[in-house]
Amino acid sequence: MKKSALYILLLVLLSNSALLLAQTEPEDIKLNSDKFSDYFYESLKQKAIENYDKAIVALEQCLKIEPENATVHFELGKNYLALKEYKKAYSSFEHATQIDSTNKWFWVGMYDVDYETKDYVNAIKTIGKLIPFDAKFKEDLTSLYMSTSQFDKALELINELNESSGKSERRESYKMQILSQGKYQNAEITNLIDQIKKYPKEESNYISLIYLYSKNNETDKVLETARKLETAIPTSEWAQVSLFKYHLENNEGEKAINAMNIALASAKIDSKIKHRILNEFLIYVNANPQFAPALEKAVGYFDGDPEVNVAKEIGKFYQNKKQWDKAIGYYEKANAKNTEIDIETNLLLLQAYTEIKEFEKAAKKAMDMVDVFPAQPQFYYYSGLAYNQLAQFKKAKEMLEIGLDYLVDDKALEINFNIQLGEAYHGLGDEKKKDFYFSKANQLLK
């Protein structure tokens, strides 16, 4: 009864330790004697309760009876591995493979030790023995090639697996690492050209090839590949990215706008690429203002962008070129988009209002901002400046004096405050105070 129960335990333990692969662990144990079976079952019992030292003692007794029993050596390896006695574990597994090289699990034991000890060079040799049993071990081999910096072999294997098994996220991540080193890019370009010939409807290969050509500044080849993509897959949104640039360079504005709108509306295309498209079109529109309405429409594609307020950035572009009217239009769009009031956008807007002498708008905007940000001195300054220009000197004086109390460590702004206070008092007819503030501004300038 005892032996029967232990035999069942043996089967369960051996089954549970399997790595879910097709071949089962060794079960056909030759029980040459009652002593051998007693010792072997004792080892299984002790291993099950994690008494690995006692399990090893029992297995050593088994070896005295059957020194070339591969299963006993395999069990010894498992117990040594549990104790982290890696040299003994490896030696035991290796001995098992020398007795029976056809059992996958003996090689798996050696691979487990290699992996635990991070001996990836030896693990590559071991996994070479496992691949004939199960081709899935090629996935492990890819990782081992990466760990040992054998990138040429890794790239070759990744491409092989991509073709036979389809792409995986991990392999694509490895591929990006490898291709970040320029010397491997030519091999990948050759591979991608070959893949496009074999599978002309696979969009991802064109996209990868366009990326590599673009990285190498091979514009002609980028456009050639984009046109091939458009021919092979007319509905491809990625083809429009390169075609957009081609149309811009050839001053084909309407075609460029069409390609741009398709690309910006695509959920497939990365937001960074979309931002680059918009920046290139912005520069084009600056030289070709007749296409400004298309730019306004393009900005609308970015309304849901949580990271960049595109309208604000375009406003800055026009402000740097002193095109104040255009800057104002985009700052106002930026404010309409923002769920929270943005200080920088409104300061830029106030500056633009001031430059084109829209002082009533500046005064109203500045007062609105003072209500929201009562400790922000710049808004008091613009309020005072606008009221001075509107000849409302009393309001100007009040706002400037309040704002001056909030001013800390900003000499340029302090100079401007004093100039505007001088203007306000001049408007009020107080020449003494006017001279005082102008003098203070001059002292700060010196």
Tab-separated table of C-alpha atoms in Angstrom:
chain	number	residue	atom	x	y	z
A	1	MET	CA	0.000	0.000	0.000
A	2	LYS	CA	2.816	2.372	0.960
A	3	LYS	CA	4.710	1.673	-2.253
A	4	SER	CA	1.596	2.091	-4.345
A	5	ALA	CA	0.939	5.517	-2.829
A	6	LEU	CA	4.537	6.567	-3.310
A	7	TYR	CA	4.464	5.439	-6.913
A	8	ILE	CA	1.466	7.691	-7.511
A	9	LEU	CA	3.385	10.522	-5.786
A	10	LEU	CA	6.293	9.908	-8.173
A	11	LEU	CA	4.054	10.269	-11.192
A	12	VAL	CA	2.465	13.478	-9.836
A	13	LEU	CA	5.800	15.081	-8.972
A	14	LEU	CA	7.377	14.262	-12.275
A	15	SER	CA	4.315	15.521	-14.123
A	16	ASN	CA	4.122	18.796	-12.161
A	17	SER	CA	7.763	19.609	-12.739
A	18	ALA	CA	7.284	19.509	-16.515
A	19	LEU	CA	7.617	22.722	-18.474
A	20	LEU	CA	4.352	22.119	-20.335
A	21	LEU	CA	6.164	20.853	-23.395
A	22	ALA	CA	5.291	17.738	-25.363
A	23	GLN	CA	7.723	15.189	-23.949
A	24	THR	CA	7.069	13.940	-20.416
A	25	GLU	CA	9.734	13.666	-17.734
A	26	PRO	CA	11.402	10.280	-17.059
A	27	GLU	CA	8.930	7.860	-15.553
A	28	ASP	CA	10.166	4.407	-16.504
A	29	ILE	CA	12.244	3.807	-13.432
A	30	LYS	CA	13.861	0.421	-13.300
A	31	LEU	CA	13.450	-0.813	-9.806
A	32	ASN	CA	16.206	-3.390	-9.693
A	33	SER	CA	15.777	-4.007	-6.022
A	34	ASP	CA	13.541	-3.219	-3.110
A	35	LYS	CA	16.351	-1.126	-1.655
A	36	PHE	CA	16.632	1.002	-4.802
A	37	SER	CA	12.900	1.650	-4.886
A	38	ASP	CA	12.807	2.447	-1.164
A	39	TYR	CA	15.642	4.971	-1.494
A	40	PHE	CA	14.172	6.527	-4.631
A	41	TYR	CA	10.707	6.952	-3.169
A	42	GLU	CA	12.286	8.366	-0.018
A	43	SER	CA	14.090	10.979	-2.132
A	44	LEU	CA	10.818	12.006	-3.761
A	45	LYS	CA	9.106	12.275	-0.395
A	46	GLN	CA	11.893	14.441	1.058
A	47	LYS	CA	12.020	16.674	-2.043
A	48	ALA	CA	8.268	17.190	-1.838
A	49	ILE	CA	8.627	18.643	1.671
A	50	GLU	CA	11.744	20.608	0.612
A	51	ASN	CA	14.205	18.490	2.601
A	52	TYR	CA	16.613	18.594	-0.331
A	53	ASP	CA	19.680	17.470	1.665
A	54	LYS	CA	17.888	14.282	2.786
A	55	ALA	CA	16.629	13.717	-0.762
A	56	ILE	CA	20.231	13.892	-2.019
A	57	VAL	CA	21.396	11.345	0.597
A	58	ALA	CA	18.681	8.930	-0.558
A	59	LEU	CA	19.594	9.431	-4.233
A	60	GLU	CA	23.267	8.777	-3.502
A	61	GLN	CA	22.215	5.425	-2.089
A	62	CYS	CA	20.365	4.776	-5.348
A	63	LEU	CA	23.548	5.474	-7.314
A	64	LYS	CA	25.469	2.892	-5.323
A	65	ILE	CA	22.984	0.349	-6.647
A	66	GLU	CA	22.554	1.776	-10.191
A	67	PRO	CA	25.392	4.252	-10.884
A	68	GLU	CA	24.343	4.863	-14.503
A	69	ASN	CA	20.661	5.502	-13.908
A	70	ALA	CA	20.010	8.745	-15.828
A	71	THR	CA	16.822	9.530	-13.897
A	72	VAL	CA	18.654	9.436	-10.567
A	73	HIS	CA	21.287	11.873	-11.856
A	74	PHE	CA	18.472	14.104	-13.159
A	75	GLU	CA	16.748	14.061	-9.737
A	76	LEU	CA	20.058	14.850	-8.041
A	77	GLY	CA	20.434	17.874	-10.345
A	78	LYS	CA	16.977	19.144	-9.400
A	79	ASN	CA	17.749	18.915	-5.677
A	80	TYR	CA	21.148	20.586	-6.031
A	81	LEU	CA	19.519	23.350	-8.094
A	82	ALA	CA	16.941	23.907	-5.345
A	83	LEU	CA	19.847	24.313	-2.899
A	84	LYS	CA	21.604	26.690	-5.359
A	85	GLU	CA	24.595	24.335	-5.555
A	86	TYR	CA	24.935	25.146	-9.206
A	87	LYS	CA	28.159	23.273	-10.090
A	88	LYS	CA	26.848	20.016	-8.641
A	89	ALA	CA	23.452	20.568	-10.258
A	90	TYR	CA	25.003	21.161	-13.684
A	91	SER	CA	27.287	18.153	-13.329
A	92	SER	CA	24.331	15.916	-12.426
A	93	PHE	CA	22.198	17.094	-15.346
A	94	GLU	CA	25.158	16.777	-17.703
A	95	HIS	CA	25.802	13.200	-16.516
A	96	ALA	CA	22.152	12.401	-17.244
A	97	THR	CA	22.524	13.686	-20.838
A	98	GLN	CA	25.682	11.619	-21.304
A	99	ILE	CA	23.729	8.505	-20.378
A	100	ASP	CA	20.642	9.452	-22.422
A	101	SER	CA	20.972	12.380	-24.838
A	102	THR	CA	17.466	11.839	-26.245
A	103	ASN	CA	15.607	13.091	-23.194
A	104	LYS	CA	14.743	16.783	-23.495
A	105	TRP	CA	14.333	17.291	-19.758
A	106	PHE	CA	17.952	16.463	-18.986
A	107	TRP	CA	19.012	19.310	-21.318
A	108	VAL	CA	16.374	21.591	-19.793
A	109	GLY	CA	18.039	20.991	-16.407
A	110	MET	CA	21.383	22.168	-17.767
A	111	TYR	CA	19.712	25.196	-19.360
A	112	ASP	CA	18.034	26.068	-16.047
A	113	VAL	CA	21.442	26.144	-14.330
A	114	ASP	CA	22.943	28.273	-17.119
A	115	TYR	CA	20.079	30.722	-16.808
A	116	GLU	CA	20.196	30.885	-13.005
A	117	THR	CA	23.947	31.549	-13.051
A	118	LYS	CA	23.636	33.986	-15.988
A	119	ASP	CA	26.099	31.899	-17.989
A	120	TYR	CA	24.457	32.980	-21.237
A	121	VAL	CA	27.356	31.890	-23.443
A	122	ASN	CA	27.016	28.306	-22.250
A	123	ALA	CA	23.235	28.599	-22.339
A	124	ILE	CA	23.481	29.207	-26.113
A	125	LYS	CA	25.313	25.890	-26.502
A	126	THR	CA	22.744	24.101	-24.343
A	127	ILE	CA	19.747	25.575	-26.119
A	128	GLY	CA	21.210	24.387	-29.395
A	129	LYS	CA	20.520	20.871	-28.079
A	130	LEU	CA	16.950	21.803	-27.121
A	131	ILE	CA	15.816	23.402	-30.389
A	132	PRO	CA	15.593	20.033	-32.235
A	133	PHE	CA	13.136	18.933	-29.520
A	134	ASP	CA	11.063	22.113	-29.727
A	135	ALA	CA	11.565	25.067	-32.105
A	136	LYS	CA	9.958	27.394	-29.532
A	137	PHE	CA	13.341	27.511	-27.801
A	138	LYS	CA	14.469	29.800	-30.656
A	139	GLU	CA	12.654	32.589	-28.801
A	140	ASP	CA	14.990	32.014	-25.844
A	141	LEU	CA	17.958	31.937	-28.207
A	142	THR	CA	17.024	35.423	-29.461
A	143	SER	CA	17.185	36.775	-25.904
A	144	LEU	CA	20.493	34.996	-25.295
A	145	TYR	CA	22.029	36.530	-28.422
A	146	MET	CA	20.913	39.968	-27.154
A	147	SER	CA	22.372	39.298	-23.674
A	148	THR	CA	25.721	38.329	-25.203
A	149	SER	CA	25.705	41.247	-27.705
A	150	GLN	CA	25.670	38.906	-30.725
A	151	PHE	CA	23.432	41.361	-32.547
A	152	ASP	CA	24.092	40.094	-36.075
A	153	LYS	CA	22.912	36.602	-35.092
A	154	ALA	CA	20.006	38.060	-33.114
A	155	LEU	CA	18.857	40.151	-36.094
A	156	GLU	CA	19.057	37.185	-38.452
A	157	LEU	CA	17.042	35.011	-36.053
A	158	ILE	CA	14.479	37.771	-35.379
A	159	ASN	CA	13.857	38.121	-39.109
A	160	GLU	CA	13.547	34.358	-39.468
A	161	LEU	CA	11.013	34.148	-36.611
A	162	ASN	CA	9.103	37.199	-37.853
A	163	GLU	CA	8.603	35.453	-41.173
A	164	SER	CA	7.766	32.005	-39.774
A	165	SER	CA	5.806	32.949	-36.642
A	166	GLY	CA	4.762	36.573	-37.115
A	167	LYS	CA	6.105	39.577	-35.244
A	168	SER	CA	6.129	39.867	-31.451
A	169	GLU	CA	6.446	42.920	-29.223
A	170	ARG	CA	9.607	41.623	-27.551
A	171	ARG	CA	11.364	40.826	-30.835
A	172	GLU	CA	10.430	44.223	-32.275
A	173	SER	CA	11.901	45.864	-29.170
A	174	TYR	CA	15.133	43.901	-29.656
A	175	LYS	CA	15.192	44.906	-33.301
A	176	MET	CA	14.925	48.596	-32.432
A	177	GLN	CA	17.889	48.220	-30.052
A	178	ILE	CA	19.974	46.584	-32.754
A	179	LEU	CA	19.064	49.056	-35.490
A	180	SER	CA	19.957	52.009	-33.266
A	181	GLN	CA	23.517	50.982	-34.158
A	182	GLY	CA	24.055	52.117	-37.716
A	183	LYS	CA	26.230	49.211	-38.840
A	184	TYR	CA	23.277	46.813	-38.759
A	185	GLN	CA	20.952	49.020	-40.795
A	186	ASN	CA	22.207	47.942	-44.232
A	187	ALA	CA	21.473	44.303	-43.419
A	188	GLU	CA	17.980	45.260	-42.262
A	189	ILE	CA	17.371	47.391	-45.374
A	190	THR	CA	18.266	44.372	-47.535
A	191	ASN	CA	15.934	42.197	-45.463
A	192	LEU	CA	13.052	44.673	-45.723
A	193	ILE	CA	13.434	45.017	-49.504
A	194	ASP	CA	13.307	41.227	-49.729
A	195	GLN	CA	10.227	41.103	-47.467
A	196	ILE	CA	8.443	43.727	-49.586
A	197	LYS	CA	9.065	41.624	-52.720
A	198	LYS	CA	7.689	38.523	-50.985
A	199	TYR	CA	4.786	40.209	-49.201
A	200	PRO	CA	3.871	43.399	-51.104
A	201	LYS	CA	0.690	43.916	-49.070
A	202	GLU	CA	2.461	43.969	-45.678
A	203	GLU	CA	2.437	47.676	-44.774
A	204	SER	CA	4.775	47.463	-41.772
A	205	ASN	CA	7.763	46.515	-43.964
A	206	TYR	CA	7.375	49.685	-46.071
A	207	ILE	CA	7.060	51.806	-42.922
A	208	SER	CA	10.224	50.303	-41.399
A	209	LEU	CA	12.114	50.848	-44.653
A	210	ILE	CA	10.913	54.464	-44.913
A	211	TYR	CA	12.099	55.023	-41.330
A	212	LEU	CA	15.599	53.672	-42.065
A	213	TYR	CA	15.970	55.645	-45.296
A	214	SER	CA	14.757	58.774	-43.526
A	215	LYS	CA	17.261	58.237	-40.723
A	216	ASN	CA	20.034	58.031	-43.332
A	217	ASN	CA	18.727	61.180	-45.116
A	218	GLU	CA	18.108	59.173	-48.306
A	219	THR	CA	15.155	61.295	-49.394
A	220	ASP	CA	14.868	59.863	-52.914
A	221	LYS	CA	14.595	56.344	-51.536
A	222	VAL	CA	12.058	57.487	-48.928
A	223	LEU	CA	9.826	58.877	-51.661
A	224	GLU	CA	10.377	55.857	-53.905
A	225	THR	CA	9.306	53.535	-51.064
A	226	ALA	CA	6.306	55.740	-50.219
A	227	ARG	CA	5.154	55.604	-53.838
A	228	LYS	CA	5.553	51.815	-53.879
A	229	LEU	CA	3.477	51.665	-50.703
A	230	GLU	CA	0.802	53.873	-52.232
A	231	THR	CA	0.717	51.650	-55.332
A	232	ALA	CA	0.606	48.403	-53.358
A	233	ILE	CA	-1.826	49.686	-50.703
A	234	PRO	CA	-3.680	52.751	-52.061
A	235	THR	CA	-5.514	53.208	-48.765
A	236	SER	CA	-2.304	53.397	-46.709
A	237	GLU	CA	-2.221	56.423	-44.447
A	238	TRP	CA	1.527	56.077	-43.852
A	239	ALA	CA	2.257	56.644	-47.543
A	240	GLN	CA	0.828	60.142	-47.177
A	241	VAL	CA	3.540	61.150	-44.682
A	242	SER	CA	6.285	60.952	-47.297
A	243	LEU	CA	4.081	62.075	-50.155
A	244	PHE	CA	3.210	65.199	-48.160
A	245	LYS	CA	6.864	66.183	-48.015
A	246	TYR	CA	7.340	65.373	-51.701
A	247	HIS	CA	4.418	67.639	-52.669
A	248	LEU	CA	5.703	70.478	-50.471
A	249	GLU	CA	9.150	70.322	-52.046
A	250	ASN	CA	7.540	70.480	-55.488
A	251	ASN	CA	5.305	73.375	-54.410
A	252	GLU	CA	2.165	71.330	-54.995
A	253	GLY	CA	0.165	72.978	-52.237
A	254	GLU	CA	-3.243	71.366	-52.807
A	255	LYS	CA	-1.770	67.856	-53.053
A	256	ALA	CA	0.324	68.488	-49.935
A	257	ILE	CA	-2.783	69.610	-48.017
A	258	ASN	CA	-4.686	66.488	-49.075
A	259	ALA	CA	-1.836	64.216	-47.942
A	260	MET	CA	-1.454	66.176	-44.700
A	261	ASN	CA	-5.149	65.933	-43.803
A	262	ILE	CA	-5.135	62.155	-44.311
A	263	ALA	CA	-2.029	61.780	-42.152
A	264	LEU	CA	-3.253	64.081	-39.363
A	265	ALA	CA	-6.606	62.292	-39.192
A	266	SER	CA	-4.957	58.867	-38.906
A	267	ALA	CA	-4.980	57.042	-35.584
A	268	LYS	CA	-2.027	54.919	-36.786
A	269	ILE	CA	0.493	57.724	-37.157
A	270	ASP	CA	2.539	58.807	-34.151
A	271	SER	CA	1.792	62.248	-32.702
A	272	LYS	CA	5.456	63.311	-33.026
A	273	ILE	CA	5.294	62.739	-36.772
A	274	LYS	CA	2.037	64.698	-36.925
A	275	HIS	CA	3.671	67.626	-35.120
A	276	ARG	CA	6.544	67.553	-37.606
A	277	ILE	CA	4.099	67.585	-40.537
A	278	LEU	CA	2.317	70.593	-39.069
A	279	ASN	CA	5.595	72.462	-38.458
A	280	GLU	CA	6.683	71.906	-42.063
A	281	PHE	CA	3.315	73.089	-43.339
A	282	LEU	CA	3.481	76.151	-41.075
A	283	ILE	CA	6.781	77.173	-42.668
A	284	TYR	CA	5.271	76.571	-46.114
A	285	VAL	CA	2.195	78.689	-45.315
A	286	ASN	CA	4.401	81.532	-44.093
A	287	ALA	CA	5.818	81.731	-47.621
A	288	ASN	CA	2.470	80.880	-49.243
A	289	PRO	CA	-0.179	82.721	-47.176
A	290	GLN	CA	-2.978	81.726	-49.570
A	291	PHE	CA	-2.994	78.337	-47.800
A	292	ALA	CA	-3.577	79.832	-44.323
A	293	PRO	CA	-7.161	78.445	-44.085
A	294	ALA	CA	-5.761	74.916	-44.463
A	295	LEU	CA	-3.408	75.613	-41.566
A	296	GLU	CA	-6.320	76.621	-39.342
A	297	LYS	CA	-8.109	73.398	-40.226
A	298	ALA	CA	-4.947	71.391	-39.520
A	299	VAL	CA	-4.662	72.880	-36.023
A	300	GLY	CA	-8.105	71.464	-35.289
A	301	TYR	CA	-6.716	67.914	-35.544
A	302	PHE	CA	-4.685	68.598	-32.386
A	303	ASP	CA	-7.546	69.801	-30.190
A	304	GLY	CA	-7.419	66.579	-28.188
A	305	ASP	CA	-3.636	66.632	-27.722
A	306	PRO	CA	-3.032	66.615	-23.937
A	307	GLU	CA	0.689	67.414	-24.188
A	308	VAL	CA	1.062	70.333	-26.613
A	309	ASN	CA	-1.234	73.291	-27.250
A	310	VAL	CA	-0.522	73.534	-30.963
A	311	ALA	CA	-2.399	76.819	-31.448
A	312	LYS	CA	-0.194	78.462	-28.824
A	313	GLU	CA	2.993	77.206	-30.504
A	314	ILE	CA	1.857	78.548	-33.881
A	315	GLY	CA	1.084	81.856	-32.181
A	316	LYS	CA	4.667	81.973	-30.930
A	317	PHE	CA	5.933	81.263	-34.450
A	318	TYR	CA	4.066	84.272	-35.842
A	319	GLN	CA	4.987	86.442	-32.848
A	320	ASN	CA	8.691	85.777	-33.428
A	321	LYS	CA	8.164	87.042	-36.960
A	322	LYS	CA	6.299	90.062	-35.567
A	323	GLN	CA	3.138	89.044	-37.392
A	324	TRP	CA	1.022	90.158	-34.472
A	325	ASP	CA	-2.454	89.779	-35.996
A	326	LYS	CA	-1.828	86.130	-36.853
A	327	ALA	CA	-0.267	85.492	-33.438
A	328	ILE	CA	-3.337	86.958	-31.706
A	329	GLY	CA	-5.698	84.711	-33.681
A	330	TYR	CA	-3.844	81.587	-32.565
A	331	TYR	CA	-3.468	82.690	-28.937
A	332	GLU	CA	-7.216	83.235	-28.819
A	333	LYS	CA	-7.707	79.719	-30.254
A	334	ALA	CA	-5.314	78.387	-27.617
A	335	ASN	CA	-7.322	80.031	-24.851
A	336	ALA	CA	-10.523	78.565	-26.249
A	337	LYS	CA	-8.975	75.087	-26.183
A	338	ASN	CA	-7.485	75.284	-22.681
A	339	THR	CA	-9.609	73.878	-19.871
A	340	GLU	CA	-7.398	75.802	-17.435
A	341	ILE	CA	-6.217	79.386	-17.901
A	342	ASP	CA	-2.605	79.457	-19.062
A	343	ILE	CA	-0.503	82.377	-17.793
A	344	GLU	CA	2.094	82.276	-20.580
A	345	THR	CA	-0.478	82.271	-23.398
A	346	ASN	CA	-2.220	85.304	-21.932
A	347	LEU	CA	0.988	87.251	-21.356
A	348	LEU	CA	1.944	86.610	-24.996
A	349	LEU	CA	-1.538	87.702	-26.072
A	350	LEU	CA	-1.272	90.916	-24.035
A	351	GLN	CA	2.090	91.678	-25.618
A	352	ALA	CA	0.605	91.151	-29.092
A	353	TYR	CA	-2.394	93.399	-28.276
A	354	THR	CA	0.025	96.076	-27.113
A	355	GLU	CA	2.146	95.857	-30.256
A	356	ILE	CA	-0.841	96.562	-32.524
A	357	LYS	CA	-2.244	99.175	-30.135
A	358	GLU	CA	-5.387	97.206	-29.238
A	359	PHE	CA	-5.402	98.849	-25.797
A	360	GLU	CA	-9.074	98.334	-24.999
A	361	LYS	CA	-8.711	94.600	-25.549
A	362	ALA	CA	-5.462	94.628	-23.582
A	363	ALA	CA	-7.073	96.475	-20.656
A	364	LYS	CA	-10.026	94.069	-20.509
A	365	LYS	CA	-7.865	90.942	-20.812
A	366	ALA	CA	-5.405	92.227	-18.168
A	367	MET	CA	-8.220	92.968	-15.692
A	368	ASP	CA	-9.756	89.545	-16.299
A	369	MET	CA	-6.387	87.956	-15.562
A	370	VAL	CA	-5.875	90.041	-12.400
A	371	ASP	CA	-9.140	88.605	-11.087
A	372	VAL	CA	-7.850	85.071	-11.648
A	373	PHE	CA	-4.183	85.647	-10.694
A	374	PRO	CA	-4.212	88.524	-8.160
A	375	ALA	CA	-0.542	88.021	-7.222
A	376	GLN	CA	0.845	88.055	-10.782
A	377	PRO	CA	2.551	91.463	-11.307
A	378	GLN	CA	2.781	91.230	-15.127
A	379	PHE	CA	-1.009	91.488	-15.476
A	380	TYR	CA	-1.064	94.686	-13.377
A	381	TYR	CA	1.671	96.078	-15.599
A	382	TYR	CA	-0.256	95.444	-18.840
A	383	SER	CA	-3.390	96.834	-17.205
A	384	GLY	CA	-1.538	100.039	-16.232
A	385	LEU	CA	0.070	100.367	-19.653
A	386	ALA	CA	-3.281	99.939	-21.448
A	387	TYR	CA	-5.098	102.412	-19.172
A	388	ASN	CA	-2.319	104.974	-19.723
A	389	GLN	CA	-2.760	104.643	-23.489
A	390	LEU	CA	-6.519	105.029	-23.049
A	391	ALA	CA	-5.878	108.192	-20.955
A	392	GLN	CA	-7.483	106.576	-17.911
A	393	PHE	CA	-4.583	107.676	-15.728
A	394	LYS	CA	-6.200	107.188	-12.347
A	395	LYS	CA	-6.975	103.513	-13.096
A	396	ALA	CA	-3.468	103.107	-14.486
A	397	LYS	CA	-1.875	104.519	-11.320
A	398	GLU	CA	-3.989	102.292	-9.054
A	399	MET	CA	-3.223	99.086	-10.942
A	400	LEU	CA	0.492	99.856	-11.215
A	401	GLU	CA	0.898	100.671	-7.524
A	402	ILE	CA	-0.870	97.453	-6.505
A	403	GLY	CA	1.189	95.393	-8.934
A	404	LEU	CA	4.446	96.895	-7.721
A	405	ASP	CA	3.787	95.381	-4.298
A	406	TYR	CA	3.834	91.892	-5.838
A	407	LEU	CA	7.030	92.435	-7.805
A	408	VAL	CA	10.046	90.382	-6.660
A	409	ASP	CA	13.505	90.186	-8.289
A	410	ASP	CA	12.574	91.259	-11.815
A	411	LYS	CA	14.574	94.390	-12.668
A	412	ALA	CA	13.335	94.738	-16.251
A	413	LEU	CA	9.709	94.626	-15.153
A	414	GLU	CA	10.416	97.017	-12.278
A	415	ILE	CA	11.889	99.525	-14.746
A	416	ASN	CA	8.752	99.277	-16.906
A	417	PHE	CA	6.498	99.688	-13.862
A	418	ASN	CA	8.289	102.923	-12.930
A	419	ILE	CA	8.087	104.265	-16.488
A	420	GLN	CA	4.351	103.603	-16.620
A	421	LEU	CA	3.830	105.125	-13.157
A	422	GLY	CA	5.690	108.214	-14.394
A	423	GLU	CA	3.343	108.354	-17.408
A	424	ALA	CA	0.283	107.965	-15.172
A	425	TYR	CA	1.319	110.809	-12.850
A	426	HIS	CA	2.196	112.948	-15.860
A	427	GLY	CA	-1.321	112.377	-17.157
A	428	LEU	CA	-2.689	113.307	-13.729
A	429	GLY	CA	-0.650	116.521	-13.727
A	430	ASP	CA	1.698	115.537	-10.885
A	431	GLU	CA	5.066	116.387	-12.456
A	432	LYS	CA	6.953	115.878	-9.197
A	433	LYS	CA	5.824	112.236	-8.963
A	434	LYS	CA	6.429	111.830	-12.683
A	435	ASP	CA	10.067	112.943	-12.271
A	436	PHE	CA	10.445	110.681	-9.226
A	437	TYR	CA	9.407	107.530	-11.104
A	438	PHE	CA	11.306	108.384	-14.284
A	439	SER	CA	14.403	109.039	-12.165
A	440	LYS	CA	13.929	105.692	-10.406
A	441	ALA	CA	13.668	103.947	-13.763
A	442	ASN	CA	16.885	105.637	-14.933
A	443	GLN	CA	18.710	104.566	-11.762
A	444	LEU	CA	17.636	100.957	-12.351
A	445	LEU	CA	18.767	101.136	-15.948
A	446	LYS	CA	22.231	102.258	-14.804
